[in-house]
Coordinates of C-alpha atoms and ligand atoms in Angstrom, one line a residue:
M1 CA 17.5 -17.9 5.5
P2 CA 18.3 -15.9 2.7
K3 CA 17.7 -12.6 3.0
I4 CA 14.9 -10.9 1.3
G5 CA 14.1 -7.5 -0.3
V6 CA 11.1 -5.6 -1.3
I7 CA 10.3 -3.2 -3.4
A8 CA 6.6 -1.7 -2.7
D9 CA 5.5 1.1 -5.0
D10 CA 3.4 2.9 -2.5
F11 CA 3.9 3.7 0.9
T12 CA 0.8 1.9 2.3
G13 CA 1.6 -1.5 0.2
A14 CA 4.6 -1.3 2.1
T15 CA 4.2 -1.2 5.8
D16 CA 1.0 -3.6 4.8
I17 CA 3.8 -6.2 3.3
A18 CA 6.2 -5.2 6.2
T19 CA 3.2 -6.8 8.8
A20 CA 2.7 -9.7 7.1
Y21 CA 6.4 -10.4 7.2
A22 CA 5.7 -9.4 10.6
S23 CA 3.4 -11.7 11.4
R24 CA 5.2 -14.7 9.8
G25 CA 8.0 -14.5 12.3
Y26 CA 10.2 -11.9 10.3
R27 CA 12.3 -9.1 11.2
P28 CA 10.9 -6.6 8.4
V29 CA 12.1 -2.7 7.8
V30 CA 9.8 -0.4 5.6
L31 CA 13.1 2.1 4.3
T32 CA 10.8 5.3 3.3
D33 CA 14.1 7.6 1.6
P34 CA 14.9 6.2 -1.9
A35 CA 18.8 7.0 -1.0
G36 CA 18.8 5.9 2.5
Q37 CA 21.0 3.0 3.4
A38 CA 19.2 -0.6 4.1
G39 CA 18.6 -1.4 7.6
A40 CA 20.9 -3.9 9.5
G41 CA 19.3 -6.7 11.6
A42 CA 16.5 -7.0 9.9
D43 CA 16.1 -9.8 7.8
V44 CA 13.4 -8.0 5.5
V45 CA 14.4 -5.2 3.8
V46 CA 11.1 -3.3 2.2
A47 CA 11.8 -0.3 0.2
A48 CA 8.5 2.4 0.0
L49 CA 8.4 3.8 -3.2
K50 CA 5.9 6.6 -5.0
S51 CA 6.4 4.9 -8.2
R52 CA 2.2 4.0 -8.5
T53 CA 0.9 6.6 -10.3
A54 CA 4.4 8.2 -10.7
P55 CA 5.3 8.6 -15.0
V56 CA 6.5 5.3 -16.0
E57 CA 9.9 6.4 -17.0
E58 CA 10.1 7.3 -13.2
A59 CA 8.8 4.6 -11.6
V60 CA 10.8 2.2 -13.9
A61 CA 14.5 4.0 -12.6
A62 CA 12.9 4.7 -8.6
S63 CA 12.7 0.3 -9.0
V64 CA 16.1 0.0 -10.3
T65 CA 17.5 1.9 -8.2
A66 CA 15.9 0.0 -5.1
Y67 CA 17.0 -3.0 -6.3
D68 CA 20.6 -2.3 -6.9
R69 CA 19.9 -0.7 -3.1
L70 CA 18.7 -3.6 -1.1
R71 CA 20.6 -5.8 -3.3
A72 CA 23.8 -4.6 -1.9
A73 CA 22.7 -4.3 1.5
G74 CA 22.3 -8.2 0.7
C75 CA 19.0 -9.2 -0.3
E76 CA 18.9 -12.1 -2.5
R77 CA 15.5 -12.7 -3.1
F78 CA 13.0 -9.8 -4.1
V79 CA 9.2 -9.3 -4.5
F80 CA 7.7 -6.5 -6.7
K81 CA 5.0 -5.2 -4.2
Y82 CA 1.9 -3.7 -6.1
C83 CA -1.9 -3.3 -5.4
S84 CA -4.4 -6.5 -4.3
T85 CA -6.6 -4.1 -6.5
F86 CA -3.6 -4.1 -9.7
D87 CA -4.0 -0.7 -9.7
S88 CA -2.4 0.7 -12.5
T89 CA -3.1 2.1 -16.1
D90 CA -2.8 0.4 -19.7
R91 CA 0.9 2.6 -19.7
G92 CA 1.7 0.9 -16.3
N93 CA 3.4 0.6 -13.8
I94 CA 2.8 -3.1 -13.0
G95 CA 4.5 -4.3 -16.2
P96 CA 7.1 -1.8 -17.4
V97 CA 8.4 -2.2 -13.5
L98 CA 8.4 -5.6 -14.3
D99 CA 9.4 -5.6 -17.4
A100 CA 12.9 -3.9 -15.8
L101 CA 13.2 -5.9 -12.5
A102 CA 12.7 -9.2 -14.4
D103 CA 15.6 -8.4 -16.5
R104 CA 17.4 -7.1 -14.1
T105 CA 17.4 -10.3 -12.2
G106 CA 17.3 -12.8 -15.3
A107 CA 14.2 -14.2 -13.9
R108 CA 12.6 -16.5 -16.7
H109 CA 8.9 -16.6 -14.9
V110 CA 7.8 -14.1 -12.8
V111 CA 4.2 -15.3 -11.2
V112 CA 1.8 -12.1 -10.2
V113 CA -0.1 -12.9 -7.2
P114 CA -2.6 -10.3 -5.9
A115 CA -4.8 -12.2 -4.4
F116 CA -4.9 -11.4 -0.1
P117 CA -8.2 -13.4 0.6
A118 CA -8.2 -12.0 4.1
N119 CA -8.9 -8.7 2.8
G120 CA -11.7 -10.5 -0.3
R121 CA -9.3 -10.6 -2.4
T122 CA -9.1 -13.6 -4.3
V123 CA -8.4 -14.5 -8.1
Y124 CA -9.9 -17.1 -9.5
L125 CA -9.8 -18.4 -13.6
G126 CA -7.3 -16.0 -13.7
H127 CA -10.2 -13.2 -13.1
L128 CA -9.3 -10.8 -9.6
F129 CA -12.4 -10.3 -7.6
V130 CA -12.9 -7.8 -4.5
G131 CA -15.3 -9.8 -1.9
D132 CA -18.1 -11.2 -3.9
Q133 CA -17.7 -8.8 -7.2
L134 CA -15.7 -8.8 -9.8
L135 CA -12.8 -5.9 -9.7
E136 CA -14.3 -4.2 -12.1
N137 CA -17.9 -4.1 -10.9
S138 CA -16.5 -3.1 -7.5
P139 CA -15.7 0.3 -6.6
M140 CA -12.0 0.5 -7.3
R141 CA -14.2 0.8 -10.7
H142 CA -14.1 5.1 -9.5
H143 CA -10.7 5.1 -7.8
P144 CA -9.6 9.1 -9.0
L145 CA -6.2 8.2 -10.4
T146 CA -6.0 4.4 -11.8
P147 CA -9.8 3.6 -12.1
M148 CA -10.4 -0.6 -12.7
T149 CA -12.1 -1.4 -15.2
R150 CA -11.3 -5.0 -16.5
S151 CA -10.7 -8.7 -14.7
R152 CA -8.8 -10.4 -15.9
L153 CA -5.3 -9.5 -15.0
A154 CA -3.5 -11.1 -18.6
E155 CA -6.0 -8.8 -20.5
I156 CA -4.8 -5.6 -17.5
L157 CA -1.2 -6.3 -17.9
R158 CA -0.7 -7.2 -21.8
P159 CA -0.9 -3.9 -22.6
Q160 CA 1.6 -3.2 -20.3
T161 CA 4.9 -4.9 -21.1
R162 CA 6.8 -6.5 -23.4
Y163 CA 6.8 -10.1 -22.8
G164 CA 3.5 -13.3 -22.5
V165 CA 1.4 -13.2 -19.9
G166 CA 0.0 -16.7 -19.3
E167 CA -2.1 -17.9 -16.9
I168 CA -2.3 -21.3 -13.7
H169 CA -5.2 -21.8 -12.5
L170 CA -6.5 -23.1 -9.1
T171 CA -6.7 -27.0 -10.3
T172 CA -2.6 -26.5 -10.5
V173 CA -2.2 -24.7 -7.9
H174 CA -3.5 -27.9 -5.8
S175 CA -1.9 -30.0 -7.7
G176 CA 1.4 -30.1 -6.0
R177 CA 3.0 -29.7 -9.0
L178 CA 2.9 -25.7 -9.6
A179 CA 6.4 -25.5 -9.4
Q180 CA 7.0 -27.8 -12.9
A181 CA 4.1 -25.9 -14.8
V182 CA 5.8 -22.8 -13.9
A183 CA 8.7 -23.9 -15.0
D184 CA 7.7 -25.4 -18.1
A185 CA 5.3 -22.1 -18.6
A186 CA 5.8 -20.5 -22.4
E187 CA 5.0 -17.3 -21.3
R188 CA 7.4 -15.1 -18.6
Y189 CA 4.6 -13.8 -16.3
L190 CA 1.9 -16.2 -15.3
V191 CA -1.0 -15.2 -13.1
L192 CA -1.4 -17.6 -10.3
D193 CA -5.5 -18.4 -9.1
A194 CA -5.5 -18.3 -5.2
I195 CA -8.3 -17.8 -3.0
T196 CA -7.1 -19.3 0.0
D197 CA -4.2 -18.6 2.9
D198 CA -3.1 -22.5 2.0
D199 CA -3.4 -21.4 -1.8
L200 CA -0.6 -18.6 -1.0
A201 CA 1.6 -21.5 0.9
A202 CA 1.2 -23.6 -1.8
I203 CA 2.4 -20.9 -4.3
A204 CA 5.4 -19.4 -1.8
A205 CA 6.5 -23.0 -1.6
A206 CA 6.3 -23.8 -5.3
T207 CA 8.8 -20.3 -6.0
A208 CA 10.7 -20.6 -2.6
D209 CA 13.4 -20.5 -4.8
D210 CA 12.4 -17.9 -7.7
V211 CA 14.2 -14.8 -7.4
L212 CA 11.8 -13.0 -8.3
V213 CA 7.9 -13.0 -7.1
S214 CA 5.5 -10.2 -7.9
G215 CA 2.2 -9.7 -6.2
G216 CA 0.5 -8.4 -3.0
A217 CA 1.1 -9.1 0.9
G218 CA -0.5 -12.1 0.2
L219 CA 2.7 -12.9 -1.1
A220 CA 4.1 -13.2 3.1
L221 CA 1.2 -14.7 4.2
G222 CA 2.1 -17.7 2.3
A223 CA 5.8 -17.6 3.4
P224 CA 7.2 -20.5 6.5
T225 CA 7.6 -19.0 9.0
G226 CA 10.6 -17.0 10.9
G227 CA 11.1 -17.4 14.1
S228 CA 11.5 -14.1 15.3
D229 CA 8.9 -12.1 18.0
P230 CA 6.2 -10.1 16.6
A231 CA 6.1 -8.5 19.6
Q232 CA 6.4 -4.4 18.8
A233 CA 9.9 -3.0 20.3
W234 CA 9.1 0.2 20.9
Q235 CA 6.4 2.5 23.0
A236 CA 4.5 5.6 21.2
R237 CA 5.2 8.4 22.3
P238 CA 1.9 10.1 24.3
G239 CA 0.8 13.6 22.2
R240 CA -2.2 14.5 20.2
R241 CA -4.3 12.3 17.7
L242 CA -5.0 12.8 14.3
V243 CA -6.6 11.5 11.0
V244 CA -6.3 12.8 7.8
C245 CA -7.6 10.9 4.9
G246 CA -6.6 11.5 1.4
S247 CA -8.5 8.4 -0.2
A248 CA -11.6 8.4 -1.7
S249 CA -12.2 4.9 -1.6
A250 CA -15.6 3.2 -0.6
R251 CA -14.3 2.0 2.6
T252 CA -12.2 4.9 3.7
R253 CA -15.5 6.7 3.5
E254 CA -17.3 4.6 5.8
Q255 CA -14.6 5.1 8.6
I256 CA -15.4 8.7 8.2
A257 CA -18.6 8.6 8.3
Y258 CA -18.8 6.5 12.1
A259 CA -16.0 8.5 13.0
T260 CA -18.6 11.8 12.5
A261 CA -21.2 9.9 14.5
H262 CA -19.6 8.6 17.0
G263 CA -18.9 12.3 18.1
H264 CA -15.0 12.6 16.2
P265 CA -14.9 16.1 15.4
A266 CA -14.5 16.3 11.1
L267 CA -13.4 18.7 8.8
R268 CA -13.2 18.4 5.1
L269 CA -11.0 20.2 3.2
D270 CA -11.9 22.4 1.0
V271 CA -9.8 20.5 -1.7
A272 CA -11.3 23.5 -4.6
G273 CA -10.0 26.1 -2.8
L274 CA -6.4 24.9 -2.8
A275 CA -6.5 25.6 -6.5
G276 CA -6.0 29.4 -5.8
R277 CA -5.4 29.8 -2.3
P278 CA -3.7 27.2 -1.0
G279 CA -2.0 29.1 2.3
E280 CA -5.4 29.8 3.3
V281 CA -7.4 26.9 3.2
I282 CA -3.5 25.4 5.3
R283 CA -4.3 28.1 7.6
S284 CA -8.0 27.8 8.2
T285 CA -7.7 24.1 9.1
M286 CA -5.1 23.9 10.9
D287 CA -7.1 26.7 12.9
W288 CA -10.2 24.4 13.2
F289 CA -7.5 21.8 14.1
G290 CA -6.2 23.7 17.2
E291 CA -9.4 24.9 18.0
Q292 CA -10.3 21.1 18.8
D293 CA -10.3 19.3 22.3
P294 CA -6.7 18.2 22.5
G295 CA -8.1 14.4 23.5
S296 CA -10.7 14.1 21.0
V297 CA -9.0 12.3 17.4
P298 CA -10.6 14.6 14.7
V299 CA -10.4 13.7 11.1
I300 CA -9.8 15.7 8.4
Y301 CA -10.6 14.3 4.6
S302 CA -10.8 15.2 1.1
V303 CA -14.0 13.2 -0.1
G304 CA -17.2 12.2 2.5
D305 CA -18.6 11.2 -0.6
P306 CA -17.5 10.4 -4.6
G307 CA -19.3 13.6 -5.7
D308 CA -16.2 15.3 -3.9
V309 CA -13.6 14.5 -5.9
Q310 CA -12.5 17.0 -8.4
S311 CA -11.4 16.7 -11.5
G312 CA -8.5 18.4 -13.1
P313 CA -4.9 17.2 -14.0
E314 CA -2.9 18.9 -10.8
T315 CA -5.9 18.5 -8.2
A316 CA -4.4 14.8 -6.9
A317 CA -0.8 16.5 -6.0
R318 CA -2.7 19.8 -4.5
T319 CA -4.5 17.6 -2.3
E320 CA -1.7 15.5 -1.3
N321 CA 0.6 18.5 -0.3
A322 CA -2.4 20.3 1.3
L323 CA -2.6 17.1 4.0
A324 CA 1.3 16.5 3.9
T325 CA 2.0 20.6 4.8
I326 CA -1.1 19.6 8.0
V327 CA -0.3 16.4 9.1
A328 CA 3.6 17.6 9.2
T329 CA 2.2 21.2 11.2
A330 CA 0.1 19.3 13.2
V331 CA 3.4 17.1 14.6
E332 CA 5.0 20.8 15.1
R333 CA 1.8 20.9 17.3
G334 CA 1.9 18.3 19.8
V335 CA 0.4 15.7 17.6
T336 CA 2.7 12.1 18.0
Q337 CA 0.3 9.9 16.4
C338 CA -1.8 9.6 13.5
I339 CA -3.6 7.0 11.0
V340 CA -3.3 8.7 7.0
A341 CA -5.6 7.3 4.5
G342 CA -4.5 6.3 1.7
G343 CA -1.5 5.4 -0.3
E344 CA -0.6 8.0 -1.8
T345 CA -1.4 10.8 0.4
S346 CA 0.9 8.9 3.2
G347 CA 3.8 9.0 0.7
A348 CA 3.4 12.2 0.5
V349 CA 2.8 12.8 4.1
V350 CA 5.7 10.4 5.0
G351 CA 8.3 12.2 3.0
R352 CA 7.2 15.6 4.4
L353 CA 8.1 14.5 7.7
G354 CA 11.7 13.2 6.7
V355 CA 10.4 10.6 7.8
T356 CA 13.5 7.5 6.3
A357 CA 12.5 4.9 7.9
L358 CA 9.5 2.8 9.3
R359 CA 9.8 0.5 12.8
I360 CA 6.9 -2.2 11.9
G361 CA 4.6 -2.3 15.5
S362 CA 1.2 -3.2 16.1
P363 CA -1.1 -4.2 13.7
I364 CA -4.6 -3.4 13.3
S365 CA -6.1 -5.5 11.0
P366 CA -5.3 -7.3 7.9
G367 CA -2.5 -4.9 5.8
V368 CA -2.8 -2.0 8.6
C369 CA -0.6 -2.1 11.5
W370 CA 1.2 1.1 13.4
A371 CA 4.6 1.6 12.2
E372 CA 7.1 4.4 13.6
G373 CA 10.0 6.6 12.1
T374 CA 11.9 9.6 13.6
T375 CA 10.7 12.9 11.7
G376 CA 13.4 15.0 10.2
T377 CA 13.9 17.4 13.5
G378 CA 14.0 14.5 15.6
D379 CA 10.7 13.8 16.7
R380 CA 9.1 10.5 17.2
V381 CA 6.2 9.7 15.8
A382 CA 4.1 6.8 15.9
L383 CA 1.9 6.2 12.0
A384 CA -0.5 4.1 10.5
L385 CA -0.6 4.2 6.6
K386 CA -3.7 2.9 6.0
S387 CA -4.9 1.4 2.5
G388 CA -7.7 3.7 1.1
N389 CA -9.6 -0.2 1.2
F390 CA -8.4 -1.7 4.1
G391 CA -9.4 -1.4 8.1
T392 CA -12.8 -2.0 9.9
P393 CA -15.4 0.7 9.7
E394 CA -14.7 1.9 13.1
M395 CA -10.8 1.4 13.0
F396 CA -10.3 5.2 13.7
A397 CA -11.8 5.6 16.5
T398 CA -10.6 2.0 17.8
A399 CA -6.6 1.3 16.1
W400 CA -5.4 3.9 19.0
E401 CA -6.2 0.8 21.2
A402 CA -3.5 -1.3 19.6
L403 CA -0.5 1.0 20.5
R404 CA -1.2 0.6 24.5
Ligands
ADP1 N1 -11.5 15.5 -3.8 C1 -10.3 15.6 -4.6 N2 -10.4 14.8 -5.7 C2 -9.8 14.8 -6.2 N3 -8.5 13.9 -5.8 C3 -8.2 13.8 -4.9 C4 -9.3 14.4 -4.2 N4 -9.2 13.7 -2.6 C5 -7.9 12.6 -2.6 N5 -7.4 12.9 -3.7 C6 -6.9 12.3 -4.8 O1 -6.6 11.0 -5.0 C7 -5.2 10.2 -4.2 C8 -5.9 8.9 -3.9 O2 -5.1 7.9 -3.4 P1 -4.5 7.4 -2.6 O3 -4.0 8.9 -1.6 O4 -4.0 6.6 -2.8 O5 -5.8 6.5 -1.5 P2 -6.0 5.5 -2.3 O6 -5.4 4.8 -0.9 O7 -7.7 5.7 -1.6 O8 -5.5 4.6 -3.5 C9 -4.8 10.9 -3.8 O9 -3.7 11.7 -5.1 C10 -5.3 12.5 -3.6 O10 -4.4 13.6 -3.8
LIG2 O1 -2.0 -5.0 -1.6 C1 -2.9 -4.1 -1.3 O2 -3.9 -3.3 -1.5 C2 -2.3 -2.7 -0.2 O3 -1.2 -2.8 0.8 C3 -2.0 -0.7 -1.3 O4 -1.1 -1.3 -1.6 C4 -2.3 -0.7 -0.7 O5 -2.5 1.0 -2.2 P1 -4.0 1.7 -1.5 O6 -4.8 1.3 -1.9 O7 -3.6 3.2 -3.0 O8 -3.8 2.9 -0.2

């Protein structure tokens, strides 16, 4: 089977698609250092980028560099992994990165498949649904960086790309002649309907020879089985546990509320205070952490309810930086197992820890798994990088069981 290279536009997305490949019997590795070398022994190499909300030129350059490295490492088929809720703005970055990768690979057609039915993301008649809501009516409407106010994927993608965008609807996906429909299409990008895992399998079969496909982790869930043992190959180091949330999503807020109601010590980061006195805010947060029972699972979060989201161009970056510093300091003080909620937040945390590669471990829930990395100072740490929208409400209390 040809080695697969995945270019993931954020870190939670990288572990999301890696755990999907692992569940299908592949041996994935996630590379988190853009300058690092591709992992030996893996049949799926996932390059985790922090390009989803980066300036367009930076996102394109990082994606093309990642593609070139994956190719040099022997990858022959490529997946551009973006969010199952198509997180982007009119400028990008999905369209510009797709354009660059499609040009680089020479792909005549590239399918666009964000559907992930196990997490409620389905595409019907070209419209993306989140559960029973159109994307534009879902909580993604209020995302701090990529508010999604439309639902028809072709309409969202068109302003972002130089190429044509068409749709292939469910009747054709079910018809047994999907590959032909893709080959015959006039447009370069084709939004495909998919509402079940069987639809994803039909799409995977029809695109098996395509050099480039794009979408969410559902692309991997439909892949033919790989034949490797999915058992976790590493043991988590004992030590303190911590949950850090930089996500403002409805699901993360539900998880924080559940943890708080069930006796977890919880602290809301003073996001406003980070503007003028970041050192003081971080110090007092770490003092609070130090006061907690070492056997407890403290939760540090930046948004408890939607009103906590602060405007201002630097706020998001400042919050990511502060949470990254908090995790790095906590690891120095004995934390060995940590859940991080939020894709951008996860990118900042992993970067600050100096972790360059992640080994995939036990699954926690659809799209979320444990992964192990080694920090810049040589400490092994177990991380669950959780998409803001994923995981069960009780996950901050129960995810640790999957580590045993
Ligand atoms: N209180 C806040 N005000 C403004 N921005 C915030 C606040 N808390 C977190 N953020 C920022 O919002 C963004 C959330 O994105 P991300 O971490 O990717 O979460 P998600 O997975 O839900 O998209 C991050 O850049 C984070 O720093
Ligand atoms: O496809 C998905 O929904 C996730 O893998 C994803 O991309 C996560 O993004 P965040 O919600 O920003 O963490």
